[in-house]
Coordinates of C-alpha atoms in Angstrom, one line a residue:
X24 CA 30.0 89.7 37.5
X25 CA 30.4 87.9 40.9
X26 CA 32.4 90.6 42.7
X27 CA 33.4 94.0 41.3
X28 CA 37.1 94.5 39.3
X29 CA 39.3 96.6 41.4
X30 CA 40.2 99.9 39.7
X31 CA 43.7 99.8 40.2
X32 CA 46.3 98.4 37.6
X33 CA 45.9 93.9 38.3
X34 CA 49.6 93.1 39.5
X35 CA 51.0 89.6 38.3
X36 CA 53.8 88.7 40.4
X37 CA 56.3 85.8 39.2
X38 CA 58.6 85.1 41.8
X39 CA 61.1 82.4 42.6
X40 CA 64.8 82.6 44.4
X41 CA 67.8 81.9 43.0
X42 CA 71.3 81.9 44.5
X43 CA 74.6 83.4 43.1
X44 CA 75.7 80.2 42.7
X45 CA 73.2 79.4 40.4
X46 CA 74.5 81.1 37.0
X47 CA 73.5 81.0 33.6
X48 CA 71.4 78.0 33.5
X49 CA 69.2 78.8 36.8
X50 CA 67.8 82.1 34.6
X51 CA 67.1 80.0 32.0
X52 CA 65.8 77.3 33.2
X53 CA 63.6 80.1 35.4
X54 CA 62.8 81.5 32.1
X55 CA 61.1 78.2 31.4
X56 CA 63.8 77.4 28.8
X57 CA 65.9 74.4 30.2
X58 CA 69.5 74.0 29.2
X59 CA 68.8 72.8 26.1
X60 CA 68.2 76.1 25.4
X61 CA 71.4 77.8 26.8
X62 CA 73.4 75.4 25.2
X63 CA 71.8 76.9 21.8
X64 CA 71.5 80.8 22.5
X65 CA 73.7 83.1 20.8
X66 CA 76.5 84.7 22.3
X67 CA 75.6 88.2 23.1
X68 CA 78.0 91.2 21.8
X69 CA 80.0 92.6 24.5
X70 CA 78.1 96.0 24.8
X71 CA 74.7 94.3 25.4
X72 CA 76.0 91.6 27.7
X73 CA 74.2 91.0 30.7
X74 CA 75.1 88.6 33.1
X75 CA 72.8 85.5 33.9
X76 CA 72.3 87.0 37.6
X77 CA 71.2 90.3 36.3
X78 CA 68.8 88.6 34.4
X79 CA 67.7 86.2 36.9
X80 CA 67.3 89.2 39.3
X81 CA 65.1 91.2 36.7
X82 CA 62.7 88.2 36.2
X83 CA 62.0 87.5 39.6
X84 CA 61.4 91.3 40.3
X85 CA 59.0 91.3 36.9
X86 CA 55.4 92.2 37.1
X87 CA 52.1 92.2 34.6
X88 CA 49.9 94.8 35.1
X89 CA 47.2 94.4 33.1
X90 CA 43.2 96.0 32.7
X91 CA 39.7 94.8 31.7
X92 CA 37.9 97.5 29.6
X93 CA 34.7 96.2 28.4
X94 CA 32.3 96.2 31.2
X95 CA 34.2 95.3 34.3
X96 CA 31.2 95.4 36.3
X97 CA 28.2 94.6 34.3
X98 CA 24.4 94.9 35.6
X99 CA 22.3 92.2 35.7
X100 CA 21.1 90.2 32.6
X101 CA 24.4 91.8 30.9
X102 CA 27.8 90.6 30.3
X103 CA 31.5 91.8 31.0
X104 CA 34.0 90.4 28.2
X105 CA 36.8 88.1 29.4
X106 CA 39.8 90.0 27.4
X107 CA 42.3 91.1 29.9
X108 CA 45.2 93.5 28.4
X109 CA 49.0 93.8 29.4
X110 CA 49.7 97.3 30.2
X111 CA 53.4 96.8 31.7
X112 CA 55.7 94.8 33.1
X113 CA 57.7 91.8 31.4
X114 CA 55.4 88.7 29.9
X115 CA 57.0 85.2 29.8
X116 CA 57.2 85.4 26.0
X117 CA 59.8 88.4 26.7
X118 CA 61.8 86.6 29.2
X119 CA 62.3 83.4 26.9
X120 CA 63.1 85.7 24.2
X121 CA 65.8 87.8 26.2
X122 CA 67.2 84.6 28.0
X123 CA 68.1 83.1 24.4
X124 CA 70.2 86.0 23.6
X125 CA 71.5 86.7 27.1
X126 CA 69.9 89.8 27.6
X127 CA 67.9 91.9 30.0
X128 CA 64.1 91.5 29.1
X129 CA 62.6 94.7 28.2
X130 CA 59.0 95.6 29.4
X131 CA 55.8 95.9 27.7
X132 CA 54.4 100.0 27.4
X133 CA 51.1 101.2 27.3
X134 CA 51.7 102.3 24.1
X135 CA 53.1 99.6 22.7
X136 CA 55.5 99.2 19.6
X137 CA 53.5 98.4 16.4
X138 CA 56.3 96.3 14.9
X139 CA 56.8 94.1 18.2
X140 CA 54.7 91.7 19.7
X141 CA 55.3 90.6 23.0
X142 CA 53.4 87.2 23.9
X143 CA 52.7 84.0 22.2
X144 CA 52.2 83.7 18.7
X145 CA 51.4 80.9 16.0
X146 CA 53.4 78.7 15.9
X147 CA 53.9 78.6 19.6
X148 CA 50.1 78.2 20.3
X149 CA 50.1 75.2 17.6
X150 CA 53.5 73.8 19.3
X151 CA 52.0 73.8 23.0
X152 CA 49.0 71.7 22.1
X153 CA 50.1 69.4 19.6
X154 CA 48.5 71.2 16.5
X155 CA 51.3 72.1 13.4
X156 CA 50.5 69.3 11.5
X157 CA 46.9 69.7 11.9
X158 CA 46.5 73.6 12.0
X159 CA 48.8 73.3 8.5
X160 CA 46.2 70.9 6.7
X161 CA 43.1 70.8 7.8
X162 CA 40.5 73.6 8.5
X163 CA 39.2 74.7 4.8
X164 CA 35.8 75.1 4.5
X165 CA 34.9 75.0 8.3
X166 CA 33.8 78.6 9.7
X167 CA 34.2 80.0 12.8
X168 CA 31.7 82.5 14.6
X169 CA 33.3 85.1 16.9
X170 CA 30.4 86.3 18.7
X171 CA 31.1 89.6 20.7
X172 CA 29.0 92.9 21.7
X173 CA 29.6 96.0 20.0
X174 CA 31.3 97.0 16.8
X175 CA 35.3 96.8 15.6
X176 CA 35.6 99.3 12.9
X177 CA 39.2 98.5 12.4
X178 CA 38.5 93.8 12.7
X179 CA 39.1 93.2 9.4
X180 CA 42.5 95.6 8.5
X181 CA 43.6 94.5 12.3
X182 CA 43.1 90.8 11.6
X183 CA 45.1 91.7 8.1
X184 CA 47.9 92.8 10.0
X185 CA 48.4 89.7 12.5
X186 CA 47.9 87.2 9.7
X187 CA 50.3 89.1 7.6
X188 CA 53.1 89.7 10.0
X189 CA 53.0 85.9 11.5
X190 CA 52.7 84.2 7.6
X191 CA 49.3 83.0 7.0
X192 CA 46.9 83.1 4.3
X193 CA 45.0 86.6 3.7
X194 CA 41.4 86.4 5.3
X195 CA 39.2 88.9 3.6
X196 CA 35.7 89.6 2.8
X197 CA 37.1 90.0 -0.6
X198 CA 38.2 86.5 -1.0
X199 CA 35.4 85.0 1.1
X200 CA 37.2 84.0 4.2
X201 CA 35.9 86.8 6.5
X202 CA 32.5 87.9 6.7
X203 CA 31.3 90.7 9.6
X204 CA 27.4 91.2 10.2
X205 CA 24.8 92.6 13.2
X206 CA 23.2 90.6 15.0
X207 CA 20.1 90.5 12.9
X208 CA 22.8 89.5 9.9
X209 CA 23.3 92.7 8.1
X210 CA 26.5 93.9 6.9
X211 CA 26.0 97.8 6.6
X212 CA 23.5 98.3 9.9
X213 CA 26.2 97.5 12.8
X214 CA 26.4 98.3 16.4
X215 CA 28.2 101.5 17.8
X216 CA 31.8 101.1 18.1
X217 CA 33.2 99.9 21.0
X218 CA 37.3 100.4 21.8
X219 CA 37.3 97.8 25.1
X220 CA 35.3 95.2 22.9
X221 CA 37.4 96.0 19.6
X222 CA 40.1 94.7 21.7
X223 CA 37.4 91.8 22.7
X224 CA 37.2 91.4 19.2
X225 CA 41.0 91.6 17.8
X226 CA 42.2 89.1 20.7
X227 CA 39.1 86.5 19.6
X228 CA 40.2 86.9 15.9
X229 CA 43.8 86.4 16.0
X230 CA 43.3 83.3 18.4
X231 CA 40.8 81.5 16.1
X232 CA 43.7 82.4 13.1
X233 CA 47.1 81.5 14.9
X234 CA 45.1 78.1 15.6
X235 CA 43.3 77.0 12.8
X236 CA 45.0 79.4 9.9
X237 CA 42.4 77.8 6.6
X238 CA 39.2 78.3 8.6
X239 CA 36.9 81.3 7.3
X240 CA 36.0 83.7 10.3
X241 CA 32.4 85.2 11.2
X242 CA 32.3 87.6 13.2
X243 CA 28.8 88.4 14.5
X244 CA 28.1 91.6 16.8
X245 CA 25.7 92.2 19.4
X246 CA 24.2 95.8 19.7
X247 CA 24.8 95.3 23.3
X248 CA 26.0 93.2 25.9
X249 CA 23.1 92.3 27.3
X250 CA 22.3 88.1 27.5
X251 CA 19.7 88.4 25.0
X252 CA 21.2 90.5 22.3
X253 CA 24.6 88.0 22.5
X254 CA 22.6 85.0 22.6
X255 CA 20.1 86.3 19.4
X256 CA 24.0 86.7 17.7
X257 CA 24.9 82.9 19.1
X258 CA 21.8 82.1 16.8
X259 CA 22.5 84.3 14.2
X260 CA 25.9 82.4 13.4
X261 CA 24.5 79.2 13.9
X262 CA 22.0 80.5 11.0
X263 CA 24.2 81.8 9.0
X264 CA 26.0 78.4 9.1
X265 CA 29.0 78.4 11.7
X266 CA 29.6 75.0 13.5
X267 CA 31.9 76.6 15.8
X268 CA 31.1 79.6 17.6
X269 CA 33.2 81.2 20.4
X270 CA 31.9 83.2 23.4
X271 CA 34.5 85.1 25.2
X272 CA 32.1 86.5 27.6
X273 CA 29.7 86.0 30.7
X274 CA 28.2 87.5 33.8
X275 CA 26.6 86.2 36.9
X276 CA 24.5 83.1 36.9
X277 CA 20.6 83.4 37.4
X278 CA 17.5 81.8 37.5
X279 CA 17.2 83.0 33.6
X280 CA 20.0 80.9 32.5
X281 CA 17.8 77.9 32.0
X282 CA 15.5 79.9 29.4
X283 CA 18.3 80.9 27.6
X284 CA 20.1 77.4 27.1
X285 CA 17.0 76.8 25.4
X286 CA 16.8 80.1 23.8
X287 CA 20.3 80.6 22.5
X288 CA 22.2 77.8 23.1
X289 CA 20.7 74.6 22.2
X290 CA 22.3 73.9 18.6
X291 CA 23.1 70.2 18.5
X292 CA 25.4 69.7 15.8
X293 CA 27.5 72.9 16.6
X294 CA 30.3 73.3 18.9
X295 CA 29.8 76.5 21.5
X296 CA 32.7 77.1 23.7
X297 CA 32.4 79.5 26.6
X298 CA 35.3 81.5 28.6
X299 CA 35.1 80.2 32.1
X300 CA 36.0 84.0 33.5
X301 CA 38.4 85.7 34.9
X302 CA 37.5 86.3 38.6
X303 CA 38.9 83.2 39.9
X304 CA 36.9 80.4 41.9
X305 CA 32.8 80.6 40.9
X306 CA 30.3 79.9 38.3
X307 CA 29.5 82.1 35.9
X308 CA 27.2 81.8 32.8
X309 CA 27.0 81.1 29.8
X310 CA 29.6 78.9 31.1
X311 CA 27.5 77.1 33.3
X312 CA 25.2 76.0 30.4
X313 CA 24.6 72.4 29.8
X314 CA 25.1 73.1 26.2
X315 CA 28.4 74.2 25.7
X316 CA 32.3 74.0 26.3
X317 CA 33.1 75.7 29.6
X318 CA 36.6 76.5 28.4
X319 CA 39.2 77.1 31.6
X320 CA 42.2 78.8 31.7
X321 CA 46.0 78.1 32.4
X322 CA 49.4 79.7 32.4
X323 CA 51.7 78.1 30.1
X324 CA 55.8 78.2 29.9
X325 CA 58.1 76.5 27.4
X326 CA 59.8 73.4 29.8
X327 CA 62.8 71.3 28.9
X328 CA 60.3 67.9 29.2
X329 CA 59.4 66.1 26.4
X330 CA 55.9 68.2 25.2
X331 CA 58.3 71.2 25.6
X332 CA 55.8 73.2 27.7
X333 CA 54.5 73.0 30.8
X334 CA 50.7 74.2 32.2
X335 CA 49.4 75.2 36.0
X336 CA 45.6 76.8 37.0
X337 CA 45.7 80.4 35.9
X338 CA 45.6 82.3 39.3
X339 CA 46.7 86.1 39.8
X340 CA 44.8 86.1 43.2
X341 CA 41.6 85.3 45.2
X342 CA 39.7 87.6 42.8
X343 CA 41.6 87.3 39.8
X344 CA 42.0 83.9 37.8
X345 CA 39.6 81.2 35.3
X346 CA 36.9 80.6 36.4
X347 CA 35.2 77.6 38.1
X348 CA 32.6 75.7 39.9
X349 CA 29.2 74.0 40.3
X350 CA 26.0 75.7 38.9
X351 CA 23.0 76.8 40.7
X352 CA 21.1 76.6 38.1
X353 CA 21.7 74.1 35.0
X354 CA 21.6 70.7 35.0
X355 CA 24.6 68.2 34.6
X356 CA 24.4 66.9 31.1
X357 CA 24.5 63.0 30.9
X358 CA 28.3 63.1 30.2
X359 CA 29.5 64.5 32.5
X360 CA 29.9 62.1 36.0
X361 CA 31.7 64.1 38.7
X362 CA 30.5 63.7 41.5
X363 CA 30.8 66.2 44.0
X364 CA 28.1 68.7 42.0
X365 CA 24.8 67.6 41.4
X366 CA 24.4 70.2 38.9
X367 CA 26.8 71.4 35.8
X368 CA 30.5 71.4 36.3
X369 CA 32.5 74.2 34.8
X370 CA 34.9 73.8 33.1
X371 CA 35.6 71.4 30.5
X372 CA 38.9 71.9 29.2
X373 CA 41.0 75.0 29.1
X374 CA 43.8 76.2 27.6
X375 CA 46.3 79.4 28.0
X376 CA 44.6 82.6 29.4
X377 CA 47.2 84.0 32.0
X378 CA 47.9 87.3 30.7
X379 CA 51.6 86.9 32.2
X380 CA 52.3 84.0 29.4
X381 CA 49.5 86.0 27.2
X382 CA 48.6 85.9 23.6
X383 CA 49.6 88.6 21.2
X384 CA 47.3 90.6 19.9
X385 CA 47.1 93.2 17.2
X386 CA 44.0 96.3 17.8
X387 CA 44.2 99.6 16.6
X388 CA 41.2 100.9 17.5
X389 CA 40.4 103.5 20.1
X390 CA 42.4 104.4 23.4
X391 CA 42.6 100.8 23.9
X392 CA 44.3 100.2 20.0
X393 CA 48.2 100.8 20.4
X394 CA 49.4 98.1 18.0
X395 CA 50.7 95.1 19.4
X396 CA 49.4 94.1 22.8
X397 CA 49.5 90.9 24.8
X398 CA 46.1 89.8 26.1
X399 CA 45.0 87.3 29.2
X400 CA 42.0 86.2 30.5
X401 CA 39.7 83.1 29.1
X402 CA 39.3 85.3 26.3
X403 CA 42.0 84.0 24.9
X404 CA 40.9 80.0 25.6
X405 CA 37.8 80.2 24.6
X406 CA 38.6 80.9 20.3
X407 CA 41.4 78.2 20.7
X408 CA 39.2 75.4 21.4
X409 CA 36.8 76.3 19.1
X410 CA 39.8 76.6 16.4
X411 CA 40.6 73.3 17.9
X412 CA 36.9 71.7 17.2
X413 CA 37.2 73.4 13.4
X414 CA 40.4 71.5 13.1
X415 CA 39.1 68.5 13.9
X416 CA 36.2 68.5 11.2
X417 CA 32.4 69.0 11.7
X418 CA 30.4 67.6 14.7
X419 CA 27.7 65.1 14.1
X420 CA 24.3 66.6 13.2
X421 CA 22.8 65.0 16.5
X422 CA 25.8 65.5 18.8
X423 CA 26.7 67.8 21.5
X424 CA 30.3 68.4 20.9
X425 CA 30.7 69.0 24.3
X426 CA 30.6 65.7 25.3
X427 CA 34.0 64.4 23.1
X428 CA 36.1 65.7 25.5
X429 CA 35.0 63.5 27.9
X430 CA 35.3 60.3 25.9
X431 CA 38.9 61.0 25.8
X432 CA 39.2 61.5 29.0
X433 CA 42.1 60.0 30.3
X434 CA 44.4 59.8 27.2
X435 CA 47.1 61.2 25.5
X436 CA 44.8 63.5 23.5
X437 CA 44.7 65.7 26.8
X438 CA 47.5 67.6 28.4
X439 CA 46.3 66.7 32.1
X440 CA 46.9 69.7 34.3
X441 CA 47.6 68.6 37.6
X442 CA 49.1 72.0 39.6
X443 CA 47.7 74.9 40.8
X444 CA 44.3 76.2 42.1
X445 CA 42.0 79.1 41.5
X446 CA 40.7 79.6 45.2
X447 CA 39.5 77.9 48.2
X448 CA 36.4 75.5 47.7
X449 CA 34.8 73.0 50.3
X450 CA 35.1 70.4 47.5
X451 CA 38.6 70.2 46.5
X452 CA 38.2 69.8 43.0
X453 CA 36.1 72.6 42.4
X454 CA 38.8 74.8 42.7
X455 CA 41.9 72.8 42.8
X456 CA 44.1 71.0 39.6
X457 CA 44.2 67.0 40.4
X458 CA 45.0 64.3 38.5
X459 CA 41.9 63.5 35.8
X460 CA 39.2 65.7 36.3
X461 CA 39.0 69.3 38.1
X462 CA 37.4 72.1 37.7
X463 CA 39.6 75.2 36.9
X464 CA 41.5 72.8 33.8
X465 CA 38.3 70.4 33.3
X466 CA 40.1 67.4 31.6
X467 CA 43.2 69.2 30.7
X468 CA 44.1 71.1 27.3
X469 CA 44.5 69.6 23.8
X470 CA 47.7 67.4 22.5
X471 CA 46.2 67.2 19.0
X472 CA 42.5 66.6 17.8
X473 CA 41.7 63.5 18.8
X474 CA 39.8 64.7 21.9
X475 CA 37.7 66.8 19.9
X476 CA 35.6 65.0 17.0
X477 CA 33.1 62.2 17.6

């Protein structure tokens, strides 16, 4: 990676001020729910009542912790995962939950409860971009390839769980829909077990379900996390059939990456999203390839507008945040007509990755596998918009789908983010949300499909 993960606990800090004056609606409306909201929430039983100033207080003192534990610090030529998991403190989708029964949020423990998830699920994923309709109907027959290092003994029984507890359709090897292989494509001969990429694995899984439910899942693992054993699985999916594949992973950019775009990466007729990263402003590959969907990240909070959410640049600190920036290396594809970097532009488009308004996630394997967790990091963005290309039906044979974002540009078929930055950057929109293009959001997040088919 760029610069080294520190070894102590990440600390998200929300805070915000509010008065005594402010009362009930201030800790909602903090809570990202608007009055709408308090007008609607349940009166509380006398023994659990808190008062809206205790809550408000207990937000704005509310911290994520949260670890990377799949090769924080990769050597050259290798990869670190993008999967970032809450260990403690109080995630947005906790706060909204306690401010609508006017209660004190309770925290998230390392050892969390099996029967409890505490980040965004579903049906809020498919709300916040614009997706029920299409996430409910369209999707059969399309496959999505997970591609990730190592092996998850427990994918398939974990996946069973989420899709069970959150109503959607089994996914099995039995019934066709899941299907797990090696890199070289066999079934029985995996990698060695892995528990910080099972959770890798687990959080890829359940994102690429909770957004397009119908699609059938491949999972394809690496026997290492090297460039060349994830990229020979990037082509194994593609061969096995996948016109989505999703790479939640990446590692310092080189004077290699250029050999393995056309090695790995060059599938026309497929759509290849990459996480951005996690270590806030800077390029990282395979991101940075010319060939694929640099997928950003954002934090996201239910908001009394209209969409009923609201989206800022991911950013825990100067180190920690998506990723961004002009490459070194690769080339700027023909689409793409920024003009501040001669060279390729991550990202494209992003979607929620900060692990304070994280994803929940269900892995049981290893020291890492406590149940329910909630997961960060552009991990989680990079399996939505690849569920998000599945829902929108199968590229062109010829086409890069990377390019339809950027023939939307503009419209209402992208949430523009316009807030927040991951960093400092000579250029401004290298590292800085804008109106239209930047880099840490790319073109903004979906509202629907459209943005996503040619």
């Amino acid at each position: 990676m760029r610069t080294p993960t520190p070894t102590t606990p990440h600390i998200r800090g929300r805070w915000r001020r509010i008065g005594s004056a402010a009362a009930a609606t201030a800790a909602l409306v903090f809570a990202g729910l608007g009055t709408a909201a308090h007008a609607n929430a349940a009166t509380p039983t006398a023994t659990k009542h808190v008062s809206a100033k205790t809550i408000a207080a207990q937000v704005a003192k509310a911290h994520v912790r949260y670890t990377n534990a799949c090769d924080a610090t990769p050597k050259k030529g290798y990869a670190s995962c993008h999967a970032l998991r809450v260990t403690g403190g109080t995630t947005a989708f906790q706060e909204e939950q306690a401010a609508k029964k006017g209660i004190a949020p309770k925290t998230v423990s390392p050892k969390a409860s099996s029967d409890s998830p505490t980040g965004y699920g579903p049906s809020d994923l498919q709300s916040a971009y614009g997706l029920t309709d299409a996430a409910s109907a369209n999707g059969s027959g399309e496959t999505i390839a997970i591609v990730d290092a190592y092996d998850d003994p427990n994918a398939e029984a974990d996946l069973a769980t989420y899709r069970s507890y959150y109503g959607l359709s089994d996914c099995t090897t039995d019934n066709g829909c899941f299907k797990k292989v090696s890199q070289t494509g066999s079934t029985t001969s995996l990698p060695t077990a892995d528990s910080g990429w099972a959770g890798e694995i687990s959080l890829d899984l359940d994102m690429a379900s909770a957004v397009c439910p119908n699609c059938n899942i491949l999972l394809v693992e690496a026997k290492s996390s090297s460039m060349t054993n994830l990229g020979t699985a990037v082509n194994e999916a593609v061969k096995l059939g996948a016109k989505f594949v999703s790479n939640s992973y990446g590692g310092s950019e080189s004077s290699s990456d250029t050999s393995y775009d056309s090695s790995y990466f060059n599938h026309p007729g497929v759509a290849i999203t990459v996480s951005a990263g996690d270590e806030a402003y800077g390029a990282e590959y395979p991101a940075g390839s010319k060939y694929v969907t640099a997928v950003g990240g954002t934090a996201l909070k239910t908001s009394s507008n209209s969409r009923g959410w609201t989206e800022s640049v991911w950013k825990t600190s100067s180190t920690e945040g998506t990723g961004s920036g002009c490459s070194a290396y690769d080339a700027k594809p023909s689409w793409q007509t920024d003009t501040g970097c001669t060279k390729r532009m991550i990202a494209d488009v992003s979607a929620v990755a900060d692990p304070a308004t994280g994803v929940s996630v269900y892995d049981t394997y290893g020291s890492d596998g406590t149940g329910w967790n909630t997961y960060g990091g552009t991990s989680a963005s990079s399996p939505i918009i690849a569920a998000v290309y599945a829902l929108a039906g199968t590229p062109g044979s010829s086409d890069y789908p990377s390019s339809y974002p950027y023939a939307a540009a503009g419209t209402s078929a992208l949430n523009d983010v316009t807030s927040g930055n991951n960093g400092t950057c000579s250029t401004s929109y290298f590292c800085t949300a804008k109106s239209g293009y930047d880099g840490p959001t790319g073109w903004g997040t979906p509202q629907g499909t459209d943005a996503f088919t040619g």
